[in-house]
Structures are given as C-alpha cells and as structure tokens.
A tleap script that builds the chain and sets N, CA, C and O, in Angstrom:
source leaprc.protein.ff14SB
mol = sequence {
  NMET PRO PRO PRO ARG ARG ARG ALA PRO ALA
  PRO LEU ALA ASP HIE TYR ALA VAL LEU GLY
  VAL SER PRO ASP ALA SER LEU ALA GLU ILE
  LYS ARG ALA TYR ARG ALA HIE ALA ARG GLU
  ALA HIE PRO ASP LYS VAL GLY GLU THR ALA
  ALA ALA ASN ASP ARG LEU ALA SER LEU ASN
  THR ALA TYR SER THR LEU LYS ASP GLU ASP
  ALA ARG ARG VAL TYR ASP ALA GLN CARG
}
set mol.1.N position { 55.415 203.797 90.944 }
set mol.1.CA position { 55.783 202.509 91.484 }
set mol.1.C position { 54.601 201.555 91.279 }
set mol.1.O position { 53.460 201.910 91.578 }
set mol.2.N position { 54.871 200.344 90.770 }
set mol.2.CA position { 53.776 199.390 90.551 }
set mol.2.C position { 53.229 198.868 91.880 }
set mol.2.O position { 53.939 198.823 92.884 }
set mol.3.N position { 51.963 198.477 91.866 }
set mol.3.CA position { 51.378 197.939 93.106 }
set mol.3.C position { 52.061 196.621 93.486 }
set mol.3.O position { 52.553 195.901 92.616 }
set mol.4.N position { 52.089 196.313 94.766 }
set mol.4.CA position { 52.730 195.058 95.176 }
set mol.4.C position { 51.958 193.853 94.642 }
set mol.4.O position { 50.733 193.877 94.523 }
set mol.5.N position { 52.695 192.821 94.331 }
set mol.5.CA position { 52.058 191.603 93.830 }
set mol.5.C position { 51.407 190.852 94.976 }
set mol.5.O position { 51.928 190.796 96.090 }
set mol.6.N position { 50.280 190.291 94.676 }
set mol.6.CA position { 49.589 189.474 95.671 }
set mol.6.C position { 49.908 188.013 95.408 }
set mol.6.O position { 49.970 187.559 94.265 }
set mol.7.N position { 50.103 187.311 96.477 }
set mol.7.CA position { 50.351 185.881 96.340 }
set mol.7.C position { 49.027 185.156 96.169 }
set mol.7.O position { 48.007 185.538 96.742 }
set mol.8.N position { 49.068 184.124 95.383 }
set mol.8.CA position { 47.884 183.277 95.242 }
set mol.8.C position { 47.694 182.523 96.550 }
set mol.8.O position { 48.670 182.140 97.195 }
set mol.9.N position { 46.457 182.310 96.939 }
set mol.9.CA position { 46.243 181.561 98.181 }
set mol.9.C position { 46.807 180.150 98.062 }
set mol.9.O position { 46.761 179.531 96.998 }
set mol.10.N position { 47.332 179.663 99.160 }
set mol.10.CA position { 47.876 178.307 99.170 }
set mol.10.C position { 46.739 177.317 98.946 }
set mol.10.O position { 45.648 177.483 99.491 }
set mol.11.N position { 46.994 176.295 98.149 }
set mol.11.CA position { 45.927 175.313 97.930 }
set mol.11.C position { 45.610 174.574 99.227 }
set mol.11.O position { 46.488 174.337 100.056 }
set mol.12.N position { 44.347 174.220 99.381 }
set mol.12.CA position { 43.946 173.469 100.568 }
set mol.12.C position { 44.536 172.073 100.516 }
set mol.12.O position { 44.591 171.444 99.459 }
set mol.13.N position { 44.970 171.605 101.655 }
set mol.13.CA position { 45.417 170.221 101.737 }
set mol.13.C position { 44.200 169.325 101.572 }
set mol.13.O position { 43.106 169.670 102.018 }
set mol.14.N position { 44.383 168.193 100.942 }
set mol.14.CA position { 43.277 167.249 100.790 }
set mol.14.C position { 43.225 166.382 102.041 }
set mol.14.O position { 43.933 165.381 102.146 }
set mol.15.N position { 42.383 166.776 102.981 }
set mol.15.CA position { 42.304 166.077 104.258 }
set mol.15.C position { 41.878 164.621 104.087 }
set mol.15.O position { 42.292 163.755 104.858 }
set mol.16.N position { 41.065 164.360 103.093 }
set mol.16.CA position { 40.642 162.978 102.857 }
set mol.16.C position { 41.836 162.124 102.416 }
set mol.16.O position { 41.988 160.988 102.865 }
set mol.17.N position { 42.674 162.669 101.545 }
set mol.17.CA position { 43.862 161.936 101.093 }
set mol.17.C position { 44.858 161.751 102.237 }
set mol.17.O position { 45.487 160.699 102.349 }
set mol.18.N position { 45.001 162.768 103.085 }
set mol.18.CA position { 45.916 162.667 104.224 }
set mol.18.C position { 45.536 161.480 105.098 }
set mol.18.O position { 46.404 160.742 105.566 }
set mol.19.N position { 44.237 161.299 105.316 }
set mol.19.CA position { 43.769 160.197 106.157 }
set mol.19.C position { 43.524 158.910 105.368 }
set mol.19.O position { 43.320 157.849 105.959 }
set mol.20.N position { 43.544 159.001 104.042 }
set mol.20.CA position { 43.330 157.816 103.223 }
set mol.20.C position { 41.897 157.324 103.229 }
set mol.20.O position { 41.648 156.119 103.185 }
set mol.21.N position { 40.950 158.255 103.282 }
set mol.21.CA position { 39.530 157.897 103.271 }
set mol.21.C position { 38.843 158.609 102.111 }
set mol.21.O position { 39.378 159.566 101.551 }
set mol.22.N position { 37.664 158.135 101.762 }
set mol.22.CA position { 36.904 158.775 100.689 }
set mol.22.C position { 36.102 159.946 101.260 }
set mol.22.O position { 35.847 159.994 102.463 }
set mol.23.N position { 35.707 160.883 100.406 }
set mol.23.CA position { 34.923 162.027 100.873 }
set mol.23.C position { 33.579 161.658 101.490 }
set mol.23.O position { 32.996 162.465 102.214 }
set mol.24.N position { 33.083 160.470 101.222 }
set mol.24.CA position { 31.819 160.064 101.839 }
set mol.24.C position { 32.032 159.140 103.042 }
set mol.24.O position { 31.110 158.443 103.464 }
set mol.25.N position { 33.239 159.139 103.586 }
set mol.25.CA position { 33.557 158.294 104.744 }
set mol.25.C position { 32.760 158.732 105.968 }
set mol.25.O position { 32.494 159.917 106.170 }
set mol.26.N position { 32.392 157.755 106.766 }
set mol.26.CA position { 31.667 158.044 108.007 }
set mol.26.C position { 32.643 158.548 109.065 }
set mol.26.O position { 33.858 158.431 108.912 }
set mol.27.N position { 32.098 159.103 110.128 }
set mol.27.CA position { 32.935 159.572 111.226 }
set mol.27.C position { 33.739 158.419 111.824 }
set mol.27.O position { 34.898 158.602 112.198 }
set mol.28.N position { 33.142 157.249 111.916 }
set mol.28.CA position { 33.852 156.078 112.451 }
set mol.28.C position { 35.035 155.701 111.560 }
set mol.28.O position { 36.103 155.356 112.067 }
set mol.29.N position { 34.857 155.764 110.242 }
set mol.29.CA position { 35.949 155.452 109.312 }
set mol.29.C position { 37.063 156.486 109.425 }
set mol.29.O position { 38.244 156.140 109.382 }
set mol.30.N position { 36.688 157.747 109.568 }
set mol.30.CA position { 37.671 158.818 109.705 }
set mol.30.C position { 38.469 158.632 110.990 }
set mol.30.O position { 39.693 158.755 110.995 }
set mol.31.N position { 37.774 158.337 112.065 }
set mol.31.CA position { 38.436 158.136 113.356 }
set mol.31.C position { 39.385 156.934 113.303 }
set mol.31.O position { 40.508 157.010 113.801 }
set mol.32.N position { 38.945 155.846 112.711 }
set mol.32.CA position { 39.761 154.636 112.602 }
set mol.32.C position { 41.022 154.915 111.773 }
set mol.32.O position { 42.119 154.497 112.143 }
set mol.33.N position { 40.855 155.621 110.654 }
set mol.33.CA position { 41.994 155.943 109.795 }
set mol.33.C position { 42.971 156.870 110.514 }
set mol.33.O position { 44.185 156.682 110.437 }
set mol.34.N position { 42.439 157.864 111.209 }
set mol.34.CA position { 43.303 158.790 111.949 }
set mol.34.C position { 44.142 158.039 112.974 }
set mol.34.O position { 45.357 158.225 113.043 }
set mol.35.N position { 43.507 157.202 113.757 }
set mol.35.CA position { 44.228 156.472 114.807 }
set mol.35.C position { 45.302 155.561 114.220 }
set mol.35.O position { 46.409 155.477 114.753 }
set mol.36.N position { 44.979 154.884 113.134 }
set mol.36.CA position { 45.956 153.990 112.504 }
set mol.36.C position { 47.158 154.773 111.985 }
set mol.36.O position { 48.302 154.384 112.217 }
set mol.37.N position { 46.900 155.875 111.283 }
set mol.37.CA position { 47.996 156.678 110.733 }
set mol.37.C position { 48.784 157.371 111.842 }
set mol.37.O position { 50.009 157.468 111.764 }
set mol.38.N position { 48.098 157.849 112.864 }
set mol.38.CA position { 48.780 158.550 113.958 }
set mol.38.C position { 49.712 157.606 114.710 }
set mol.38.O position { 50.802 158.005 115.122 }
set mol.39.N position { 49.292 156.363 114.890 }
set mol.39.CA position { 50.168 155.382 115.552 }
set mol.39.C position { 51.447 155.176 114.755 }
set mol.39.O position { 52.537 155.100 115.321 }
set mol.40.N position { 51.305 155.086 113.432 }
set mol.40.CA position { 52.470 154.842 112.578 }
set mol.40.C position { 53.354 156.078 112.419 }
set mol.40.O position { 54.564 155.946 112.233 }
set mol.41.N position { 52.778 157.262 112.487 }
set mol.41.CA position { 53.524 158.493 112.226 }
set mol.41.C position { 53.990 159.199 113.489 }
set mol.41.O position { 54.685 160.211 113.405 }
set mol.42.N position { 53.626 158.690 114.646 }
set mol.42.CA position { 53.936 159.390 115.894 }
set mol.42.C position { 55.446 159.499 116.094 }
set mol.42.O position { 56.162 158.512 115.923 }
set mol.43.N position { 55.945 160.694 116.458 }
set mol.43.CA position { 57.385 160.883 116.659 }
set mol.43.C position { 57.988 159.946 117.706 }
set mol.43.O position { 59.174 159.627 117.622 }
set mol.44.N position { 57.218 159.504 118.673 }
set mol.44.CA position { 57.746 158.548 119.648 }
set mol.44.C position { 58.072 157.213 118.989 }
set mol.44.O position { 58.934 156.477 119.471 }
set mol.45.N position { 57.397 156.899 117.903 }
set mol.45.CA position { 57.627 155.633 117.213 }
set mol.45.C position { 58.688 155.762 116.128 }
set mol.45.O position { 59.553 154.896 115.997 }
set mol.46.N position { 58.625 156.839 115.349 }
set mol.46.CA position { 59.532 156.979 114.203 }
set mol.46.C position { 60.721 157.886 114.481 }
set mol.46.O position { 61.606 158.018 113.635 }
set mol.47.N position { 60.755 158.503 115.631 }
set mol.47.CA position { 61.844 159.416 115.956 }
set mol.47.C position { 61.392 160.857 115.830 }
set mol.47.O position { 60.490 161.187 115.060 }
set mol.48.N position { 62.029 161.682 116.588 }
set mol.48.CA position { 61.681 163.108 116.639 }
set mol.48.C position { 62.361 163.830 115.477 }
set mol.48.O position { 63.452 164.379 115.629 }
set mol.49.N position { 61.705 163.823 114.321 }
set mol.49.CA position { 62.234 164.515 113.149 }
set mol.49.C position { 61.220 165.550 112.681 }
set mol.49.O position { 60.043 165.499 113.038 }
set mol.50.N position { 61.694 166.472 111.890 }
set mol.50.CA position { 60.793 167.496 111.351 }
set mol.50.C position { 59.726 166.848 110.470 }
set mol.50.O position { 58.564 167.253 110.496 }
set mol.51.N position { 60.123 165.845 109.695 }
set mol.51.CA position { 59.165 165.175 108.812 }
set mol.51.C position { 58.079 164.466 109.622 }
set mol.51.O position { 56.901 164.521 109.268 }
set mol.52.N position { 58.474 163.805 110.705 }
set mol.52.CA position { 57.493 163.110 111.555 }
set mol.52.C position { 56.543 164.111 112.200 }
set mol.52.O position { 55.335 163.880 112.262 }
set mol.53.N position { 57.091 165.218 112.675 }
set mol.53.CA position { 56.249 166.250 113.286 }
set mol.53.C position { 55.289 166.854 112.269 }
set mol.53.O position { 54.124 167.099 112.583 }
set mol.54.N position { 55.772 167.096 111.052 }
set mol.54.CA position { 54.920 167.645 109.995 }
set mol.54.C position { 53.812 166.667 109.617 }
set mol.54.O position { 52.664 167.066 109.420 }
set mol.55.N position { 54.156 165.397 109.519 }
set mol.55.CA position { 53.165 164.370 109.170 }
set mol.55.C position { 52.082 164.290 110.239 }
set mol.55.O position { 50.894 164.234 109.921 }
set mol.56.N position { 52.491 164.286 111.498 }
set mol.56.CA position { 51.511 164.209 112.580 }
set mol.56.C position { 50.655 165.475 112.625 }
set mol.56.O position { 49.458 165.404 112.903 }
set mol.57.N position { 51.261 166.626 112.355 }
set mol.57.CA position { 50.495 167.876 112.320 }
set mol.57.C position { 49.455 167.838 111.199 }
set mol.57.O position { 48.329 168.300 111.383 }
set mol.58.N position { 49.824 167.291 110.044 }
set mol.58.CA position { 48.874 167.160 108.931 }
set mol.58.C position { 47.726 166.235 109.297 }
set mol.58.O position { 46.568 166.519 108.993 }
set mol.59.N position { 48.051 165.126 109.951 }
set mol.59.CA position { 47.012 164.192 110.390 }
set mol.59.C position { 46.076 164.852 111.393 }
set mol.59.O position { 44.858 164.700 111.308 }
set mol.60.N position { 46.651 165.585 112.345 }
set mol.60.CA position { 45.833 166.252 113.360 }
set mol.60.C position { 44.904 167.292 112.742 }
set mol.60.O position { 43.735 167.389 113.114 }
set mol.61.N position { 45.428 168.064 111.800 }
set mol.61.CA position { 44.614 169.082 111.130 }
set mol.61.C position { 43.481 168.434 110.339 }
set mol.61.O position { 42.333 168.873 110.405 }
set mol.62.N position { 43.817 167.389 109.594 }
set mol.62.CA position { 42.799 166.696 108.805 }
set mol.62.C position { 41.716 166.122 109.711 }
set mol.62.O position { 40.526 166.278 109.438 }
set mol.63.N position { 42.122 165.467 110.775 }
set mol.63.CA position { 41.147 164.843 111.669 }
set mol.63.C position { 40.283 165.887 112.367 }
set mol.63.O position { 39.067 165.724 112.461 }
set mol.64.N position { 40.905 166.957 112.855 }
set mol.64.CA position { 40.114 167.965 113.572 }
set mol.64.C position { 39.110 168.644 112.647 }
set mol.64.O position { 38.036 169.052 113.091 }
set mol.65.N position { 39.448 168.767 111.376 }
set mol.65.CA position { 38.520 169.360 110.414 }
set mol.65.C position { 37.385 168.402 110.065 }
set mol.65.O position { 36.221 168.800 110.035 }
set mol.66.N position { 37.720 167.157 109.804 }
set mol.66.CA position { 36.716 166.213 109.312 }
set mol.66.C position { 35.831 165.628 110.403 }
set mol.66.O position { 34.739 165.140 110.111 }
set mol.67.N position { 36.278 165.667 111.650 }
set mol.67.CA position { 35.446 165.101 112.721 }
set mol.67.C position { 34.327 166.051 113.143 }
set mol.67.O position { 33.334 165.620 113.731 }
set mol.68.N position { 34.484 167.333 112.848 }
set mol.68.CA position { 33.488 168.344 113.201 }
set mol.68.C position { 32.563 168.556 112.002 }
set mol.68.O position { 33.020 168.955 110.931 }
set mol.69.N position { 31.281 168.295 112.172 }
set mol.69.CA position { 30.336 168.376 111.048 }
set mol.69.C position { 30.333 169.739 110.367 }
set mol.69.O position { 30.331 169.820 109.139 }
set mol.70.N position { 30.333 170.805 111.154 }
set mol.70.CA position { 30.300 172.151 110.572 }
set mol.70.C position { 31.601 172.461 109.838 }
set mol.70.O position { 31.574 172.982 108.723 }
set mol.71.N position { 32.733 172.145 110.452 }
set mol.71.CA position { 34.028 172.395 109.816 }
set mol.71.C position { 34.162 171.562 108.542 }
set mol.71.O position { 34.706 172.032 107.542 }
set mol.72.N position { 33.671 170.339 108.582 }
set mol.72.CA position { 33.733 169.468 107.401 }
set mol.72.C position { 32.871 170.033 106.278 }
set mol.72.O position { 33.276 170.010 105.116 }
set mol.73.N position { 31.705 170.533 106.608 }
set mol.73.CA position { 30.818 171.120 105.597 }
set mol.73.C position { 31.492 172.328 104.939 }
set mol.73.O position { 31.444 172.474 103.718 }
set mol.74.N position { 32.115 173.185 105.737 }
set mol.74.CA position { 32.819 174.355 105.198 }
set mol.74.C position { 33.985 173.906 104.326 }
set mol.74.O position { 34.186 174.428 103.229 }
set mol.75.N position { 34.753 172.935 104.817 }
set mol.75.CA position { 35.892 172.417 104.056 }
set mol.75.C position { 35.430 171.846 102.713 }
set mol.75.O position { 36.021 172.139 101.674 }
set mol.76.N position { 34.377 171.032 102.741 }
set mol.76.CA position { 33.870 170.430 101.505 }
set mol.76.C position { 33.393 171.493 100.519 }
set mol.76.O position { 33.554 171.331 99.310 }
set mol.77.N position { 32.816 172.564 101.018 }
set mol.77.CA position { 32.343 173.642 100.142 }
set mol.77.C position { 33.504 174.377 99.483 }
set mol.77.O position { 33.350 174.909 98.383 }
set mol.78.N position { 34.659 174.415 100.135 }
set mol.78.CA position { 35.829 175.124 99.602 }
set mol.78.C position { 36.663 174.266 98.664 }
set mol.78.O position { 37.530 174.782 97.959 }
set mol.79.N position { 36.415 172.979 98.649 }
set mol.79.CA position { 37.208 172.069 97.806 }
set mol.79.C position { 36.918 172.253 96.352 }
set mol.79.O position { 37.502 171.565 95.514 }
savepdb mol mol.pdb
quit
C-alpha cells in the first residue's frame, strides 16, 4: 500500500493586504486601517452573513498578528 499523501501547507494570508497597509507600516497606521475596515465589515453594519463574519475574522487575525511585535516578526520571517 502506498504511503498516504501529505497536503501542502496552506499559504499564509497576506495580513498587510487584508488591512491595506504596506509591510513597513507603523503600529498607528495598522491600528487606523484595522478600525476603518472593521467598521465597514462589521456584521452589525452589513448584516449577519458568512462572508461578513469571514471578513471580520480575517481582519481580526491580521490585526492581532501585526499589532504584536514578536508575532509580526515571526510572520514577516515566514512570508
């Protein structure tokens, strides 16, 4: 019997693109972009849909990664 196939790792989401900022953006720019996008994508504003929830989850993940210096350094090294 052949060995089981391994799946390729899922590509990392581009957190900078999700927030619409450059990789050299400051923490203030990241925070400002997150807040602006979160206001527009919030399910309370656009309706409780799977797409809205997914968009907000992507924004939250991107922001939580990029606002933490250590997490951002690890993320940048993996890009």
